[in-house]
Amino acid sequence: MYNFKIKSIVHDYGVQFIDDTQGVLLKELKEGDVIIIDNKIKELYKDLLQPVLDLYWHIGIDASEKVKSYQGVMPIIESLIDNGFRKNHRLIAIGGGITQDATAFIASIMYRGVDWYFFPTSLLAQGDSCIGSKTSINFNQYKNQLGGFYPPNQIFINLEFLDTLSLWDLKSGMGEMCHYFIVSGEEDFTRFKNEYAQALTDKKVLAGIINRSLEIKKGYIERDEFDKNERLVFNYGHSFGHAIESLTNYRIPHGIAVSYGMDMANFVSVKLGYIDNSVRQNIRELLKQVWEGTSITDISLDKFTVALSKDKKNVGKTLGLILNKGYGKIFKDLRPMDEQFVGWLNEYFTNELN
C-alpha cells in the first residue's frame, strides 16, 4: 500500500494506507488519549470500533457545519478540561472533514498545542483535506473564516470506510480531487477523466487516484505550507464553490460545489481570453458528471455576489480569483467586482446551467 511522509514547519507527519483500523487503534492509543468521533461513523462501524471505544474515553459529535464554529467546539473543549485531558495526551479524530476541522482547531489551541491523529472516513478527507495542515471553522454563515495551520502527527487511511458513503459523497470527493489533477497538468487530468467512472466502483483504481491526489498536494504544501504563494492555486473553484455551499445551506456538498466553481472559473477565464473554450468544454464534460442530478438555479445573483465579496482570498475590494490559463497553468488573478464581471455571472446563471 501507499505510505509517505510530509515535511511541515509545525511538525513532520506521515500518511499510511491501512486495512485494519481496529488493530491500528489498539496499537497506537495510550492512556489519557481521547477519541473524537462522528456519531454516524460510531453507529455504522459499531462492530469494528466498539471494542476500542469501550477501552478509551471518546466524545461523539454530530458532524454538521454547526460543529465548525466557536459555539460548536466549546462543549468539546469544556468536556476535555472537565475530564482531566492534559497536554501530554492526544486527540484521535475518526470522521470526515468536519470532524477533522473541529479536532484540528481544538488541538491547535488546547494548552497551546497537543498531538492529534486522524482516521479520515470520507473520500473528500482521504483524498484532500487530511494533509495540508489547515484548521478551519466557520463564522456565522461564512465558511472557513477562522483557523490556522496545525497538522496531525499521523494519518491512517482505510478505504473500507468508503463502503457506506452515498454516491453524492463519493462524487463530492471526486469533485474536490479533480482540481489537483487540473493544477498538475493535462496528463494527470486525462488520467483522472478516464478513470473517474471506474474509481466510483473499484477500490484499487480509487486508491491510485487518492494517492496521486495527495502526491500532487504534498509537492505544493512542502513548498508553501502556509498558503502564501504557490499553494494558492488549490483554491481553484473554491471562491465560487464556497458561495454556492453557503447559499444553498450546504445542500450542495463541498466537492460538487467546487466542481461548479471550477466551471465558473473556466467560464470567466474564457471571457478574459486566458483559455480557449475547447479547454473549458473538455473539463466541463467531466465536471457535469460530478454535479449531475443537482441544481443551483435557485441561487440569487445578488446574494451570490455578496457571498463572493466575503471570500477570504480577496484583497481589499478586489476579488482574489483563481483562474485558468491551461492545464497546469492555474493562477491567482485580482479582479474587480465591476459591471462586466457581474454581467458574466448573470450570463452563467442564465445560460450555462441547463
XYZ file of C-alpha atoms in Angstrom:
354
model
C 0.000 0.000 0.000
C 0.930 3.659 -0.244
C 2.859 5.361 2.566
C 4.745 8.642 2.652
C 5.996 11.460 4.900
C 5.200 15.149 4.665
C 7.617 17.840 5.783
C 5.995 20.564 7.876
C 7.284 23.657 9.639
C 4.987 22.762 12.563
C 5.985 19.065 12.723
C 6.550 16.390 10.079
C 3.811 13.790 9.749
C 3.096 10.536 7.978
C 0.337 9.106 5.808
C -0.236 5.362 5.955
C -2.790 3.327 3.990
C -4.108 0.541 6.247
C -6.654 -2.294 6.159
C -7.083 -2.967 9.900
C -8.401 0.125 11.664
C -9.206 -1.657 14.929
C -5.741 -3.196 15.151
C -4.019 0.115 14.451
C -6.121 1.943 17.051
C -5.408 -0.658 19.732
C -1.699 -0.492 18.930
C -1.414 3.306 18.798
C -3.696 4.512 21.606
C -2.235 5.341 25.006
C -3.741 6.065 28.407
C -5.294 9.535 28.508
C -5.890 9.770 24.757
C -9.372 10.932 23.747
C -11.216 9.866 20.602
C -13.387 12.466 18.879
C -15.695 10.540 16.580
C -18.518 11.321 14.170
C -21.633 9.716 15.662
C -22.646 8.350 12.263
C -19.305 6.527 11.950
C -19.653 5.263 15.519
C -23.004 3.691 14.641
C -22.161 2.474 11.114
C -18.963 0.736 12.266
C -20.085 -0.316 15.724
C -18.679 -3.854 15.473
C -15.323 -2.518 14.322
C -14.952 0.378 16.726
C -16.855 -0.541 19.896
C -14.052 -2.742 21.330
C -11.793 0.326 21.119
C -14.398 2.776 22.401
C -15.018 0.514 25.393
C -11.378 0.933 26.401
C -10.840 4.649 25.758
C -12.785 7.780 26.544
C -14.488 9.184 23.480
C -16.604 12.182 22.530
C -19.245 11.677 19.860
C -20.175 14.649 17.683
C -22.893 15.270 15.144
C -20.693 16.280 12.227
C -22.596 19.233 10.810
C -21.311 22.672 9.863
C -22.584 23.922 13.256
C -19.767 21.992 14.963
C -17.267 24.039 12.944
C -17.729 27.205 14.999
C -16.746 28.653 18.361
C -20.130 27.644 19.694
C -19.707 24.136 18.290
C -16.267 23.390 19.728
C -16.883 24.929 23.159
C -18.728 21.900 24.633
C -15.935 19.616 23.392
C -13.224 21.768 24.972
C -15.238 22.024 28.193
C -15.577 18.244 28.345
C -11.845 17.741 27.763
C -10.875 20.152 30.549
C -13.504 18.860 32.991
C -12.381 15.269 32.496
C -8.677 15.779 33.021
C -7.266 15.967 29.490
C -3.602 17.059 29.705
C -1.000 18.456 27.325
C 0.755 15.063 27.050
C -2.495 13.382 25.995
C -3.567 13.129 22.347
C -6.751 13.624 20.380
C -7.742 10.901 17.895
C -10.166 12.079 15.197
C -12.325 9.498 13.405
C -14.582 11.024 10.784
C -14.673 13.256 7.751
C -13.638 16.840 7.108
C -15.877 18.418 9.749
C -14.550 16.084 12.448
C -11.050 16.877 11.205
C -11.582 20.643 11.308
C -13.092 20.615 14.785
C -10.391 18.329 16.197
C -7.515 20.135 14.484
C -8.748 23.524 15.693
C -9.115 22.255 19.263
C -5.712 20.506 19.162
C -4.065 23.714 17.955
C -5.408 25.856 20.813
C -5.562 23.367 23.734
C -2.623 24.138 26.012
C -1.015 25.914 23.008
C -0.986 22.697 21.015
C -1.445 18.969 21.643
C -0.732 15.993 19.377
C -3.538 14.506 17.306
C -4.050 11.573 14.931
C -6.543 11.352 12.091
C -8.510 8.429 10.655
C -10.356 10.040 7.702
C -13.602 8.294 6.791
C -14.838 10.336 3.800
C -13.387 10.401 0.309
C -13.014 14.158 0.498
C -10.920 13.859 3.655
C -8.891 10.884 2.413
C -8.089 12.402 -0.982
C -7.630 16.026 0.019
C -8.088 17.628 3.421
C -6.236 15.064 5.562
C -2.932 16.674 4.543
C -2.051 20.343 4.317
C -2.180 21.456 7.957
C -5.189 23.779 7.668
C -7.608 24.137 10.567
C -10.812 25.951 9.649
C -14.039 26.842 11.404
C -16.960 28.936 10.203
C -18.108 32.320 11.490
C -21.853 32.857 11.330
C -22.929 31.865 7.793
C -19.478 32.427 6.285
C -17.411 29.304 5.689
C -13.839 28.714 6.937
C -13.215 32.288 8.120
C -11.214 31.328 11.245
C -8.330 28.941 11.792
C -4.651 28.313 11.330
C -2.177 25.595 10.399
C -1.712 22.571 12.629
C -1.229 19.151 11.003
C -1.975 15.794 12.622
C 1.011 13.765 13.770
C -0.124 10.728 11.785
C -2.856 9.932 9.241
C -4.252 6.432 8.691
C -6.314 5.883 5.524
C -8.598 2.867 5.214
C -10.753 2.767 2.068
C -13.176 0.365 3.769
C -14.779 3.405 5.412
C -15.946 4.487 1.959
C -18.265 1.466 1.652
C -21.096 3.253 3.464
C -20.798 6.568 1.612
C -23.617 7.712 -0.654
C -22.989 8.338 -4.339
C -23.218 12.069 -3.557
C -20.405 11.779 -1.008
C -18.240 9.846 -3.451
C -18.899 12.396 -6.189
C -18.096 15.203 -3.766
C -14.726 13.624 -3.013
C -14.017 13.094 -6.703
C -15.045 16.677 -7.487
C -12.647 18.010 -4.874
C -9.745 15.833 -6.035
C -10.330 16.864 -9.643
C -8.863 20.312 -9.112
C -5.485 18.832 -8.145
C -5.298 16.950 -11.424
C -6.083 20.094 -13.453
C -3.485 22.049 -11.474
C -0.932 19.294 -12.118
C -1.286 19.226 -15.897
C -3.012 17.701 -18.898
C -1.572 14.196 -18.410
C -2.877 13.938 -14.852
C -6.246 15.435 -15.792
C -6.643 12.996 -18.694
C -5.921 10.105 -16.320
C -8.497 11.388 -13.847
C -11.139 11.891 -16.542
C -10.531 8.411 -17.974
C -10.629 6.687 -14.555
C -13.447 8.722 -12.980
C -16.316 6.293 -13.565
C -14.290 3.186 -12.660
C -12.947 4.811 -9.487
C -16.502 5.110 -8.149
C -16.801 1.303 -8.019
C -13.226 -0.083 -7.990
C -11.213 0.464 -4.788
C -7.890 -0.356 -6.445
C -8.406 2.355 -9.057
C -9.699 4.741 -6.372
C -6.674 4.107 -4.127
C -4.415 5.122 -7.002
C -6.431 8.307 -7.550
C -6.322 9.168 -3.823
C -2.586 8.565 -3.622
C -1.890 10.680 -6.730
C -4.111 13.485 -5.423
C -2.159 13.551 -2.158
C 1.162 13.366 -4.042
C 0.269 16.439 -6.078
C -0.843 18.327 -2.974
C 2.237 17.240 -0.989
C 4.565 18.815 -3.553
C 2.894 22.194 -3.159
C 2.379 22.241 0.621
C 6.010 21.351 1.281
C 6.976 24.477 -0.698
C 4.207 26.727 0.605
C 2.641 25.258 3.744
C 1.037 28.485 4.887
C -0.791 29.236 1.639
C 1.066 32.423 0.690
C 2.321 31.705 -2.826
C 2.300 28.519 -4.949
C -0.355 26.722 -2.910
C -2.934 29.435 -3.588
C -3.740 27.687 -6.878
C -5.529 24.987 -4.866
C -8.299 27.499 -4.246
C -9.272 26.935 -7.889
C -13.052 26.649 -7.934
C -13.343 27.369 -4.227
C -14.303 31.070 -4.190
C -17.367 30.291 -6.280
C -17.835 26.901 -4.601
C -17.923 28.257 -1.050
C -20.526 30.835 -2.097
C -22.661 28.038 -3.586
C -22.348 25.958 -0.411
C -23.395 28.741 1.932
C -26.251 29.993 -0.260
C -27.738 26.512 -0.603
C -27.340 25.948 3.144
C -24.872 23.152 2.289
C -27.484 21.260 0.264
C -24.791 21.059 -2.408
C -21.866 19.023 -0.988
C -18.475 20.711 -0.936
C -16.763 18.868 -3.797
C -19.828 19.206 -6.041
C -19.986 22.932 -5.274
C -16.292 23.144 -6.186
C -16.997 21.373 -9.489
C -19.498 24.121 -10.332
C -16.913 26.620 -9.106
C -14.210 25.291 -11.419
C -16.577 25.592 -14.374
C -17.382 29.174 -13.356
C -13.653 29.944 -13.094
C -13.116 28.440 -16.549
C -16.090 30.411 -17.933
C -14.559 33.665 -16.646
C -11.151 32.553 -17.983
C -12.669 32.129 -21.473
C -14.262 35.586 -21.234
C -10.859 37.071 -20.368
C -9.141 35.228 -23.229
C -6.997 33.108 -20.913
C -8.128 29.750 -22.355
C -9.887 28.564 -25.469
C -13.473 27.415 -24.989
C -12.413 23.904 -26.072
C -10.348 23.574 -22.877
C -13.315 24.619 -20.773
C -15.619 22.187 -22.569
C -13.171 19.276 -22.160
C -13.034 19.873 -18.405
C -16.780 20.578 -18.238
C -17.541 17.129 -19.711
C -16.119 15.627 -16.522
C -17.486 18.257 -14.129
C -21.025 17.668 -15.419
C -20.682 14.010 -14.404
C -19.823 15.188 -10.880
C -22.737 17.620 -10.487
C -25.291 15.608 -12.471
C -28.581 15.435 -10.564
C -28.070 18.690 -8.642
C -29.205 22.231 -9.381
C -28.110 25.705 -8.316
C -30.557 27.680 -10.450
C -32.346 28.921 -7.323
C -29.347 30.990 -6.197
C -29.919 34.756 -6.274
C -27.272 36.635 -8.247
C -27.320 39.498 -5.723
C -26.733 37.136 -2.804
C -24.050 35.311 -4.780
C -22.067 38.498 -5.396
C -22.333 39.408 -1.703
C -21.060 35.960 -0.652
C -18.261 36.183 -3.210
C -17.245 39.572 -1.817
C -16.698 37.947 1.629
C -14.198 35.374 0.332
C -11.027 35.311 2.435
C -8.786 35.351 -0.664
C -9.995 38.825 -1.644
C -7.651 41.811 -1.399
C -9.497 44.919 -0.258
C -12.484 45.282 -2.575
C -10.796 43.202 -5.274
C -11.740 39.554 -5.806
C -8.823 37.135 -5.426
C -9.951 34.616 -8.031
C -8.029 31.532 -9.092
C -8.352 31.298 -12.867
C -7.113 29.074 -15.687
C -4.567 29.669 -18.464
C -4.461 25.975 -19.374
C -3.756 22.586 -17.804
C -1.037 23.057 -15.210
C -1.331 26.853 -15.525
C -3.757 27.782 -12.768
C -3.021 31.201 -11.237
C -4.350 33.952 -8.965
C -5.975 36.900 -10.717
C -7.155 40.010 -8.876
C -10.407 41.066 -10.474
C -12.811 43.926 -9.637
C -16.467 43.100 -8.979
C -17.429 45.509 -11.731
C -20.433 45.675 -14.030
C -18.747 43.488 -16.652
C -17.883 40.744 -14.146
C -21.381 40.728 -12.630
C -22.730 40.541 -16.178
C -20.666 37.403 -16.779
C -22.052 35.853 -13.600
C -25.564 36.687 -14.725
C -24.870 35.108 -18.104
C -23.533 31.976 -16.413
C -26.570 31.533 -14.155
C -28.930 32.322 -17.040
C -27.420 30.251 -19.843
C -24.868 27.747 -18.527
C -26.841 25.642 -16.040
C -29.290 23.939 -18.401
